[in-house]
Amino acid sequence: MPTAKAGKKRPTAAPPRPRRSGRPRDPDADRSIIDATLDLIAEQGFDGVRVADVADRAGVAKTTMYRRWPSKTHLVVAALRAAPPLDPIDTGSVDEDLRTLLTQFIGITETVPLVGLLASLAAERQKEPRLAQEMDDYVLERMRPVAEALERGVERGELPAEADLDLMAGMLGGAVVLRLFFGGATDAGTVDRLVDMVLRSAQPPGTNARESSERA
C-alpha cells in the first residue's frame, strides 16, 4: 500500500520588526545649540535672539531646534538650566556656608550670562503661565543648597526656630542678583556684610548673628 506523501513544511513566519522610536537626540547638537543661544543672548539680549540665527550659528536645521524646544522662550529656559548649579556645602557654620554659596553664585555669573537671562525671562513670564512655572521650579531647585544651609542653621541652634527661611533665602539671592544687574559691588566684603545683615535680621534684638553662630 503506497504511503501518503508527507506534506510540505510551512515556512515559519518571520518575527515582527521592533517599532522604531525615532532618531535619538544628539547631545553634541544640544550643546552646540545651547552655546549658540548663550552667545547670542550675551551679544544681542533676549529680544535680539532669533531661532534662525541660533540654528545658523549652531550648524543645525531649524526643524532640529523646534523638535527640541517649541519656542524661543523654551530654548532660553534650557540655556538657563545649562548654567552650573551651586555645589552643596556644609562647613558646620551657617555663616560660612552662606558666604561660600554666594561666592559660588557670583563666580557662575562670570562665565554664563545668568543675570541677563533671568532679567529677560522675568518680563516674558508675565505672558506665559507655563514659563512662569518653569522659572519658579528652576529658582527653587537652584536655591536648594541655600535653603538647606539655613535649615541646618536652625537645627544647630544658630538660627531661631521661628526664622522665616524662605524670606532669608530671597533676601540673599535677590540682593546679589540686583547688584549684579545694576553693577553694584559683589566683592568678598559685600558678601560678608550681606550675610551678616540677613542672619542678624533673624535674631532677637541685641543678639549678634556671628556670635550666635560661633556659640552653636
CSV table of C-alpha atoms in Angstrom, one decimal:
chain,number,residue,atom,x,y,z
A,1,MET,CA,0.0,0.0,0.0
A,2,PRO,CA,1.5,3.3,-1.0
A,3,THR,CA,2.4,5.6,1.8
A,4,ALA,CA,0.9,9.2,1.7
A,5,LYS,CA,3.4,11.8,0.8
A,6,ALA,CA,4.4,14.0,3.7
A,7,GLY,CA,3.0,17.5,3.4
A,8,LYS,CA,5.4,20.3,2.8
A,9,LYS,CA,6.6,22.1,5.9
A,10,ARG,CA,5.0,25.5,6.2
A,11,PRO,CA,7.6,28.3,6.5
A,12,THR,CA,7.9,29.8,9.9
A,13,ALA,CA,6.6,33.4,10.0
A,14,ALA,CA,9.4,36.0,10.5
A,15,PRO,CA,9.2,37.7,13.9
A,16,PRO,CA,7.7,41.2,13.7
A,17,ARG,CA,10.3,44.0,13.5
A,18,PRO,CA,10.6,46.2,16.5
A,19,ARG,CA,9.0,49.6,16.1
A,20,ARG,CA,11.5,52.5,15.7
A,21,SER,CA,11.1,55.1,18.4
A,22,GLY,CA,12.7,57.8,16.3
A,23,ARG,CA,16.2,59.1,15.9
A,24,PRO,CA,17.9,59.6,19.3
A,25,ARG,CA,18.9,63.1,20.3
A,26,ASP,CA,22.4,64.1,19.6
A,27,PRO,CA,24.0,65.5,22.8
A,28,ASP,CA,26.6,67.3,20.8
A,29,ALA,CA,23.9,69.1,18.8
A,30,ASP,CA,22.1,70.1,22.0
A,31,ARG,CA,25.3,71.5,23.5
A,32,SER,CA,26.0,73.5,20.3
A,33,ILE,CA,22.5,74.9,20.3
A,34,ILE,CA,22.7,75.9,24.0
A,35,ASP,CA,26.2,77.5,23.5
A,36,ALA,CA,25.0,79.4,20.4
A,37,THR,CA,21.9,80.7,22.4
A,38,LEU,CA,24.1,81.9,25.3
A,39,ASP,CA,26.5,83.6,22.9
A,40,LEU,CA,23.7,85.4,21.1
A,41,ILE,CA,21.9,86.5,24.3
A,42,ALA,CA,25.2,87.9,25.5
A,43,GLU,CA,25.6,89.8,22.3
A,44,GLN,CA,22.1,90.9,21.5
A,45,GLY,CA,19.9,90.3,24.5
A,46,PHE,CA,16.7,88.2,24.6
A,47,ASP,CA,14.7,90.3,22.1
A,48,GLY,CA,17.6,90.2,19.6
A,49,VAL,CA,17.8,86.4,19.5
A,50,ARG,CA,16.2,84.7,16.5
A,51,VAL,CA,15.8,80.9,16.2
A,52,ALA,CA,17.2,81.1,12.6
A,53,ASP,CA,20.3,82.8,13.9
A,54,VAL,CA,20.8,80.2,16.7
A,55,ALA,CA,20.4,77.4,14.2
A,56,ASP,CA,22.8,79.0,11.8
A,57,ARG,CA,25.5,79.5,14.5
A,58,ALA,CA,25.0,76.0,15.9
A,59,GLY,CA,25.1,74.5,12.4
A,60,VAL,CA,21.8,72.7,12.7
A,61,ALA,CA,18.4,72.9,10.9
A,62,LYS,CA,15.6,75.0,12.4
A,63,THR,CA,13.4,71.8,12.4
A,64,THR,CA,16.0,70.2,14.6
A,65,MET,CA,15.6,73.1,17.1
A,66,TYR,CA,11.8,73.1,17.0
A,67,ARG,CA,11.7,69.3,17.7
A,68,ARG,CA,13.6,70.0,20.9
A,69,TRP,CA,12.1,73.4,22.0
A,70,PRO,CA,8.8,74.7,20.7
A,71,SER,CA,9.6,78.3,21.1
A,72,LYS,CA,12.5,80.8,21.6
A,73,THR,CA,11.4,81.2,25.2
A,74,HIS,CA,11.7,77.5,25.9
A,75,LEU,CA,15.1,77.5,24.3
A,76,VAL,CA,16.3,80.3,26.6
A,77,VAL,CA,14.9,78.4,29.6
A,78,ALA,CA,17.0,75.4,28.5
A,79,ALA,CA,20.0,77.7,28.3
A,80,LEU,CA,19.3,79.0,31.8
A,81,ARG,CA,19.2,75.4,33.1
A,82,ALA,CA,22.6,74.8,31.4
A,83,ALA,CA,24.3,77.1,33.9
A,84,PRO,CA,26.3,75.2,36.6
A,85,PRO,CA,24.3,74.6,39.8
A,86,LEU,CA,25.6,75.5,43.3
A,87,ASP,CA,27.7,72.8,44.9
A,88,PRO,CA,26.1,71.9,48.3
A,89,ILE,CA,28.4,72.6,51.2
A,90,ASP,CA,28.4,72.0,54.9
A,91,THR,CA,31.2,73.7,56.9
A,92,GLY,CA,29.4,73.4,60.2
A,93,SER,CA,28.5,77.1,60.2
A,94,VAL,CA,25.5,78.7,58.6
A,95,ASP,CA,27.6,81.9,58.3
A,96,GLU,CA,30.4,80.3,56.4
A,97,ASP,CA,28.0,78.1,54.3
A,98,LEU,CA,26.1,81.2,53.0
A,99,ARG,CA,29.3,83.2,52.2
A,100,THR,CA,30.7,80.2,50.3
A,101,LEU,CA,27.4,79.7,48.3
A,102,LEU,CA,27.0,83.4,47.4
A,103,THR,CA,30.6,83.5,46.3
A,104,GLN,CA,30.0,80.4,44.1
A,105,PHE,CA,26.9,82.1,42.6
A,106,ILE,CA,28.9,85.2,41.7
A,107,GLY,CA,31.6,83.1,40.1
A,108,ILE,CA,29.0,81.3,37.9
A,109,THR,CA,27.6,84.6,36.6
A,110,GLU,CA,31.1,85.5,35.4
A,111,THR,CA,31.1,82.6,33.0
A,112,VAL,CA,27.4,82.5,32.0
A,113,PRO,CA,25.1,85.5,31.3
A,114,LEU,CA,22.8,84.2,34.1
A,115,VAL,CA,21.6,87.5,35.4
A,116,GLY,CA,20.7,88.8,31.9
A,117,LEU,CA,18.8,85.6,31.2
A,118,LEU,CA,16.8,86.0,34.4
A,119,ALA,CA,16.0,89.6,33.7
A,120,SER,CA,14.9,88.9,30.2
A,121,LEU,CA,12.7,86.0,31.3
A,122,ALA,CA,11.2,87.9,34.1
A,123,ALA,CA,9.2,90.0,31.6
A,124,GLU,CA,8.3,87.1,29.5
A,125,ARG,CA,6.9,85.1,32.4
A,126,GLN,CA,4.1,87.6,32.8
A,127,LYS,CA,2.8,86.5,29.3
A,128,GLU,CA,3.2,82.7,29.7
A,129,PRO,CA,2.0,80.9,32.8
A,130,ARG,CA,3.9,77.7,31.8
A,131,LEU,CA,7.1,79.7,31.6
A,132,ALA,CA,6.4,81.2,35.0
A,133,GLN,CA,6.0,77.7,36.5
A,134,GLU,CA,9.3,76.6,34.8
A,135,MET,CA,11.1,79.6,36.2
A,136,ASP,CA,9.7,79.1,39.7
A,137,ASP,CA,10.8,75.4,39.6
A,138,TYR,CA,14.2,76.4,38.4
A,139,VAL,CA,14.8,79.0,41.1
A,140,LEU,CA,13.6,76.7,43.8
A,141,GLU,CA,15.9,73.9,42.5
A,142,ARG,CA,18.9,76.2,42.2
A,143,MET,CA,18.4,77.8,45.6
A,144,ARG,CA,18.1,74.4,47.4
A,145,PRO,CA,21.7,74.5,48.8
A,146,VAL,CA,21.0,77.9,50.4
A,147,ALA,CA,17.7,76.7,51.8
A,148,GLU,CA,19.5,73.6,53.2
A,149,ALA,CA,22.2,75.7,54.8
A,150,LEU,CA,19.6,77.8,56.6
A,151,GLU,CA,17.7,74.7,57.7
A,152,ARG,CA,20.9,73.3,59.2
A,153,GLY,CA,21.4,76.6,61.0
A,154,VAL,CA,18.0,76.1,62.7
A,155,GLU,CA,18.9,72.5,63.6
A,156,ARG,CA,22.2,73.6,65.2
A,157,GLY,CA,20.6,76.4,67.1
A,158,GLU,CA,22.4,79.1,65.1
A,159,LEU,CA,19.0,80.5,63.9
A,160,PRO,CA,15.8,80.6,65.9
A,161,ALA,CA,13.1,78.0,65.0
A,162,GLU,CA,10.7,80.8,64.0
A,163,ALA,CA,13.0,82.3,61.4
A,164,ASP,CA,11.4,82.9,58.0
A,165,LEU,CA,13.9,80.9,56.0
A,166,ASP,CA,12.2,81.5,52.6
A,167,LEU,CA,12.4,85.2,53.2
A,168,MET,CA,16.0,85.0,54.2
A,169,ALA,CA,16.9,83.0,51.1
A,170,GLY,CA,15.1,85.5,48.9
A,171,MET,CA,16.9,88.4,50.6
A,172,LEU,CA,20.3,86.8,49.9
A,173,GLY,CA,19.7,85.8,46.3
A,174,GLY,CA,17.7,88.9,45.4
A,175,ALA,CA,20.3,91.3,46.7
A,176,VAL,CA,23.1,89.6,44.8
A,177,VAL,CA,21.2,89.4,41.5
A,178,LEU,CA,20.1,93.1,41.9
A,179,ARG,CA,23.7,94.2,42.5
A,180,LEU,CA,25.0,92.1,39.6
A,181,PHE,CA,22.3,93.5,37.3
A,182,PHE,CA,22.9,97.2,38.2
A,183,GLY,CA,26.6,97.0,38.5
A,184,GLY,CA,26.9,97.1,42.3
A,185,ALA,CA,29.9,95.8,44.2
A,186,THR,CA,29.9,92.0,44.7
A,187,ASP,CA,33.4,91.5,46.3
A,188,ALA,CA,34.1,89.5,49.4
A,189,GLY,CA,33.4,92.4,51.7
A,190,THR,CA,30.0,93.0,50.2
A,191,VAL,CA,29.1,89.3,50.6
A,192,ASP,CA,30.3,89.4,54.3
A,193,ARG,CA,28.1,92.4,55.1
A,194,LEU,CA,25.1,90.9,53.3
A,195,VAL,CA,25.3,87.6,55.1
A,196,ASP,CA,25.7,89.4,58.4
A,197,MET,CA,22.7,91.6,57.8
A,198,VAL,CA,20.4,88.7,56.8
A,199,LEU,CA,21.5,86.5,59.7
A,200,ARG,CA,21.1,89.4,62.1
A,201,SER,CA,17.6,90.0,60.9
A,202,ALA,CA,16.5,86.6,62.1
A,203,GLN,CA,17.9,87.0,65.6
A,204,PRO,CA,16.2,88.5,68.7
A,205,PRO,CA,17.1,92.2,69.3
A,206,GLY,CA,20.5,92.6,70.9
A,207,THR,CA,21.9,89.3,69.5
A,208,ASN,CA,24.9,89.3,67.2
A,209,ALA,CA,24.4,86.8,64.3
A,210,ARG,CA,28.1,85.8,64.1
A,211,GLU,CA,28.4,85.3,67.9
A,212,SER,CA,25.3,83.2,67.8
A,213,SER,CA,26.8,81.1,65.0
A,214,GLU,CA,30.1,80.6,66.9
A,215,ARG,CA,28.3,79.6,70.1
A,216,ALA,CA,26.3,77.0,68.3
